[in-house]
């Protein structure tokens, strides 16, 4: 087994990781994404970086995490952050690496694969990941494989319409999406709402603007308005996780993204809110915090290269 | 490829089907389930029926649908309707058919597999099925395989807590489960509620007792209270189907069970209610009515026997 290159392609930066076949990170680096002339230089840029940092004869394959939906045949119709349309990333790369094993998948799904391979999800073949950042992303892995779904909706938990009390419209056009409550911006918005609706003292009142991090920190310090906000927002997440359990029943949920930096306080709260919604089984899925941070993408991209036969054997199932 | 025996084991009857390797139903029959002495005669009964109706030398394998959760290793901890505990159905049968290919799975999942193989789901590798009967059951099939889940919760859509207005407690201990609204008993209960809350005329008022079938028939005949009931109940189903789409994104949903006998009227209503909840994709999953009725179980049980290598090739996916 040769070396693996894992690439996390973003609108601002491209992150690179060079791995041993077993998944040891040998080297990592990043460059600014070259988006000039509608990406005319982009694939050349990526290829040059790989060639300058890896020994091509040692390279087993290249994996790419793409910030947009990747269809089952590897085609990408639209990549908003890259301003690119209708391309096949693996084919683009193959021009520079003929005969090389090259694979591409959606970046959120790739991050989940990374967490499963070398992060919080190690040892679990069936898991779901939720990323709480500016928005809410998600991913489902079953028997070690990403579930992309027929139209690329697999794992898009952020747009489950779960909050019947929501008054605003989501970016997606829906109303009451999980994204509107459990994202960083959702937490800030609901804190503002609860501050306006009450005259209770809160450290948040002193600040002209505050972030989700401020709200989570205040909640951990038992600020009542902040606690109410975080519990309100995370209760919707807990409901959606329970629904995911009643669809694919993962062993563990992995919580990533900036909001998850609130740490054990938040993870324990989600676990506690989640469990009562699971009435059909005494055993409950465990909620875990993602452990690879921004590196999950390069790990998962490298993992894409490995084929079924490289995976540990699975007990035979129907 | 030899013949396949598909067995649907129920608390009252055992249904048998003998199939060609291609899935043509050659013969079907059923017998009363022998539950004497804690099932001491049950496996012998099943074996005798197979031996009396099939030529053992022609038989390729035996599949069993079991009315309870079947763990990945084939073990069944509890089977309430059969009053049986802690057994391995495939091992039990193997005593009578040494060396035979024998497989068992949960009966709801097996029915979905049957619909996929020879019913409404033909040609779809990724689907979800919902059975609207006395209760609400479900099943998820991805890449031709049932998703049982870690603790057997895979496809248990009936206990997603979706109705925040529900005042009663579900059998499962939860509140607001889909089962409480979209099952036959849920429809009857909500019709009663809407009748009490209104003085509007309705054909249902004349009846001392009425069934879900009566409510659905009245709704199809534009009885206002009945229409309100069916739309109210099916809207929760539509919301749950949308959630399933945001987890595994199936190509089609198959609706089975007694309630689905209401036919196109109901299926079209569910499709119409479902689509607006899918905001992230222009393409929406198609809602289909199950087509095998009570035979889905024997078809699916026979299908269990076929191995991966017998399945049509799938485009390579991550």
PDB file of C-alpha atoms in Angstrom, chain A residues 72-73 77 103-105 113 126 140 142 144-157 159-162 164 172-175 177 239 242-252 274 276-281 283-285 304 307 315-318, chain B residues 71-73 77 103-105 113 126 140 142 145-157 159-162 164 172-175 177 239 242-252 274 276-281 283-285 304 307 315-318:
ATOM      1  CA  UNK A  72     -22.811   8.955  -7.756  1.00  0.00           C
ATOM      2  CA  UNK A  73     -20.874   9.034 -11.047  1.00  0.00           C
ATOM      3  CA  UNK A  77     -23.310  20.180 -11.285  1.00  0.00           C
ATOM      4  CA  UNK A 103     -11.981   9.793  -6.039  1.00  0.00           C
ATOM      5  CA  UNK A 104     -14.123  12.751  -5.047  1.00  0.00           C
ATOM      6  CA  UNK A 105     -17.057  13.254  -2.670  1.00  0.00           C
ATOM      7  CA  UNK A 113     -15.494   9.614   6.784  1.00  0.00           C
ATOM      8  CA  UNK A 126     -22.504   2.972  11.413  1.00  0.00           C
ATOM      9  CA  UNK A 140     -24.725   9.349   7.401  1.00  0.00           C
ATOM     10  CA  UNK A 142     -23.588   2.900   7.064  1.00  0.00           C
ATOM     11  CA  UNK A 144     -18.422   2.262   6.308  1.00  0.00           C
ATOM     12  CA  UNK A 145     -20.015   3.944   3.286  1.00  0.00           C
ATOM     13  CA  UNK A 146     -21.411   7.433   2.899  1.00  0.00           C
ATOM     14  CA  UNK A 147     -25.128   7.550   2.115  1.00  0.00           C
ATOM     15  CA  UNK A 148     -25.362  10.280  -0.530  1.00  0.00           C
ATOM     16  CA  UNK A 149     -28.925   9.525  -1.487  1.00  0.00           C
ATOM     17  CA  UNK A 150     -30.776   9.655  -4.783  1.00  0.00           C
ATOM     18  CA  UNK A 151     -30.745  13.452  -5.143  1.00  0.00           C
ATOM     19  CA  UNK A 152     -27.862  14.269  -2.811  1.00  0.00           C
ATOM     20  CA  UNK A 153     -30.117  14.876   0.203  1.00  0.00           C
ATOM     21  CA  UNK A 154     -28.554  12.099   2.307  1.00  0.00           C
ATOM     22  CA  UNK A 155     -27.480  13.515   5.672  1.00  0.00           C
ATOM     23  CA  UNK A 156     -28.929  16.997   5.064  1.00  0.00           C
ATOM     24  CA  UNK A 157     -30.368  17.092   8.587  1.00  0.00           C
ATOM     25  CA  UNK A 159     -33.225  21.272   6.618  1.00  0.00           C
ATOM     26  CA  UNK A 160     -35.554  18.972   8.500  1.00  0.00           C
ATOM     27  CA  UNK A 161     -38.450  21.289   9.418  1.00  0.00           C
ATOM     28  CA  UNK A 162     -38.613  20.633  13.134  1.00  0.00           C
ATOM     29  CA  UNK A 164     -43.284  24.654  14.458  1.00  0.00           C
ATOM     30  CA  UNK A 172     -33.656  27.063   1.723  1.00  0.00           C
ATOM     31  CA  UNK A 173     -37.187  28.452   1.521  1.00  0.00           C
ATOM     32  CA  UNK A 174     -38.502  26.207   4.273  1.00  0.00           C
ATOM     33  CA  UNK A 175     -39.633  27.273   7.727  1.00  0.00           C
ATOM     34  CA  UNK A 177     -35.463  24.104   9.759  1.00  0.00           C
ATOM     35  CA  UNK A 239     -35.342  15.617  18.255  1.00  0.00           C
ATOM     36  CA  UNK A 242     -33.845  10.763  17.482  1.00  0.00           C
ATOM     37  CA  UNK A 243     -35.468  10.808  14.039  1.00  0.00           C
ATOM     38  CA  UNK A 244     -32.164   9.809  12.487  1.00  0.00           C
ATOM     39  CA  UNK A 245     -32.049   6.906  14.962  1.00  0.00           C
ATOM     40  CA  UNK A 246     -35.508   5.809  13.822  1.00  0.00           C
ATOM     41  CA  UNK A 247     -34.295   5.769  10.227  1.00  0.00           C
ATOM     42  CA  UNK A 248     -30.745   4.328  10.267  1.00  0.00           C
ATOM     43  CA  UNK A 249     -30.071   3.756  13.996  1.00  0.00           C
ATOM     44  CA  UNK A 250     -26.365   4.676  14.122  1.00  0.00           C
ATOM     45  CA  UNK A 251     -24.091   3.454  16.923  1.00  0.00           C
ATOM     46  CA  UNK A 252     -22.835   6.965  17.609  1.00  0.00           C
ATOM     47  CA  UNK A 274     -31.815  13.005  23.059  1.00  0.00           C
ATOM     48  CA  UNK A 276     -36.015  10.428  26.227  1.00  0.00           C
ATOM     49  CA  UNK A 277     -37.011  10.603  22.538  1.00  0.00           C
ATOM     50  CA  UNK A 278     -35.814   7.017  22.029  1.00  0.00           C
ATOM     51  CA  UNK A 279     -38.641   4.982  23.515  1.00  0.00           C
ATOM     52  CA  UNK A 280     -38.302   1.692  21.597  1.00  0.00           C
ATOM     53  CA  UNK A 281     -34.892   0.648  22.858  1.00  0.00           C
ATOM     54  CA  UNK A 283     -29.852   1.156  24.415  1.00  0.00           C
ATOM     55  CA  UNK A 284     -29.220   4.699  23.215  1.00  0.00           C
ATOM     56  CA  UNK A 285     -26.712   5.951  20.689  1.00  0.00           C
ATOM     57  CA  UNK A 304     -11.874   7.774  -0.109  1.00  0.00           C
ATOM     58  CA  UNK A 307     -11.338   0.310  -1.617  1.00  0.00           C
ATOM     59  CA  UNK A 315     -20.201  -9.573   9.888  1.00  0.00           C
ATOM     60  CA  UNK A 316     -22.537 -10.782   7.157  1.00  0.00           C
ATOM     61  CA  UNK A 317     -25.877  -9.019   7.200  1.00  0.00           C
ATOM     62  CA  UNK A 318     -29.061  -9.236   5.237  1.00  0.00           C
TER      63      UNK A 318
ATOM     64  CA  UNK B  71     -30.019  -9.068  15.442  1.00  0.00           C
ATOM     65  CA  UNK B  72     -27.217  -8.907  12.843  1.00  0.00           C
ATOM     66  CA  UNK B  73     -26.003 -12.386  13.881  1.00  0.00           C
ATOM     67  CA  UNK B  77     -34.164 -11.991  21.816  1.00  0.00           C
ATOM     68  CA  UNK B 103     -31.615 -16.745   6.522  1.00  0.00           C
ATOM     69  CA  UNK B 104     -33.978 -14.844   8.786  1.00  0.00           C
ATOM     70  CA  UNK B 105     -34.916 -11.167   9.191  1.00  0.00           C
ATOM     71  CA  UNK B 113     -37.524  -6.488   0.438  1.00  0.00           C
ATOM     72  CA  UNK B 126     -32.851   2.683  -2.523  1.00  0.00           C
ATOM     73  CA  UNK B 140     -35.267   1.331   4.826  1.00  0.00           C
ATOM     74  CA  UNK B 142     -30.182   1.025   0.681  1.00  0.00           C
ATOM     75  CA  UNK B 145     -29.918  -4.161   1.701  1.00  0.00           C
ATOM     76  CA  UNK B 146     -32.176  -3.700   4.711  1.00  0.00           C
ATOM     77  CA  UNK B 147     -30.888  -1.182   7.257  1.00  0.00           C
ATOM     78  CA  UNK B 148     -31.619  -2.883  10.584  1.00  0.00           C
ATOM     79  CA  UNK B 149     -29.575  -0.462  12.634  1.00  0.00           C
ATOM     80  CA  UNK B 150     -27.453  -0.901  15.725  1.00  0.00           C
ATOM     81  CA  UNK B 151     -30.306  -1.626  18.128  1.00  0.00           C
ATOM     82  CA  UNK B 152     -32.955  -2.703  15.633  1.00  0.00           C
ATOM     83  CA  UNK B 153     -34.470   0.799  15.333  1.00  0.00           C
ATOM     84  CA  UNK B 154     -33.762   1.111  11.587  1.00  0.00           C
ATOM     85  CA  UNK B 155     -36.991   2.009   9.779  1.00  0.00           C
ATOM     86  CA  UNK B 156     -39.095   2.390  12.930  1.00  0.00           C
ATOM     87  CA  UNK B 157     -40.685   5.582  11.597  1.00  0.00           C
ATOM     88  CA  UNK B 159     -42.262   6.212  16.744  1.00  0.00           C
ATOM     89  CA  UNK B 160     -40.819   9.456  15.508  1.00  0.00           C
ATOM     90  CA  UNK B 161     -42.412  12.040  17.804  1.00  0.00           C
ATOM     91  CA  UNK B 162     -43.829  14.418  15.255  1.00  0.00           C
ATOM     92  CA  UNK B 164     -46.576  18.421  19.260  1.00  0.00           C
ATOM     93  CA  UNK B 172     -44.192   2.979  23.337  1.00  0.00           C
ATOM     94  CA  UNK B 173     -44.278   5.522  26.155  1.00  0.00           C
ATOM     95  CA  UNK B 174     -43.605   8.458  23.869  1.00  0.00           C
ATOM     96  CA  UNK B 175     -46.007  11.258  22.967  1.00  0.00           C
ATOM     97  CA  UNK B 177     -45.638   9.468  17.649  1.00  0.00           C
ATOM     98  CA  UNK B 239     -43.383  15.377   7.440  1.00  0.00           C
ATOM     99  CA  UNK B 242     -39.450  14.341   4.308  1.00  0.00           C
ATOM    100  CA  UNK B 243     -37.238  13.648   7.314  1.00  0.00           C
ATOM    101  CA  UNK B 244     -36.436  10.220   5.926  1.00  0.00           C
ATOM    102  CA  UNK B 245     -35.459  11.926   2.659  1.00  0.00           C
ATOM    103  CA  UNK B 246     -33.083  14.197   4.571  1.00  0.00           C
ATOM    104  CA  UNK B 247     -31.433  11.129   6.117  1.00  0.00           C
ATOM    105  CA  UNK B 248     -31.209   8.483   3.362  1.00  0.00           C
ATOM    106  CA  UNK B 249     -32.920  10.174   0.374  1.00  0.00           C
ATOM    107  CA  UNK B 250     -34.692   7.146  -1.152  1.00  0.00           C
ATOM    108  CA  UNK B 251     -35.782   7.100  -4.796  1.00  0.00           C
ATOM    109  CA  UNK B 252     -39.312   6.035  -3.846  1.00  0.00           C
ATOM    110  CA  UNK B 274     -44.767  15.649   1.085  1.00  0.00           C
ATOM    111  CA  UNK B 276     -43.278  21.196  -0.113  1.00  0.00           C
ATOM    112  CA  UNK B 277     -41.212  19.848   2.798  1.00  0.00           C
ATOM    113  CA  UNK B 278     -38.352  19.037   0.391  1.00  0.00           C
ATOM    114  CA  UNK B 279     -36.791  22.431  -0.180  1.00  0.00           C
ATOM    115  CA  UNK B 280     -33.213  21.464  -1.081  1.00  0.00           C
ATOM    116  CA  UNK B 281     -33.924  19.585  -4.302  1.00  0.00           C
ATOM    117  CA  UNK B 283     -36.458  16.359  -7.654  1.00  0.00           C
ATOM    118  CA  UNK B 284     -38.828  14.721  -5.209  1.00  0.00           C
ATOM    119  CA  UNK B 285     -39.129  11.076  -4.271  1.00  0.00           C
ATOM    120  CA  UNK B 304     -33.259 -13.150   1.668  1.00  0.00           C
ATOM    121  CA  UNK B 307     -26.586 -13.438  -2.056  1.00  0.00           C
ATOM    122  CA  UNK B 315     -22.523   1.596 -10.112  1.00  0.00           C
ATOM    123  CA  UNK B 316     -19.488   2.031  -7.910  1.00  0.00           C
ATOM    124  CA  UNK B 317     -20.049   4.509  -5.102  1.00  0.00           C
ATOM    125  CA  UNK B 318     -17.983   5.920  -2.312  1.00  0.00           C
TER     126      UNK B 318
END
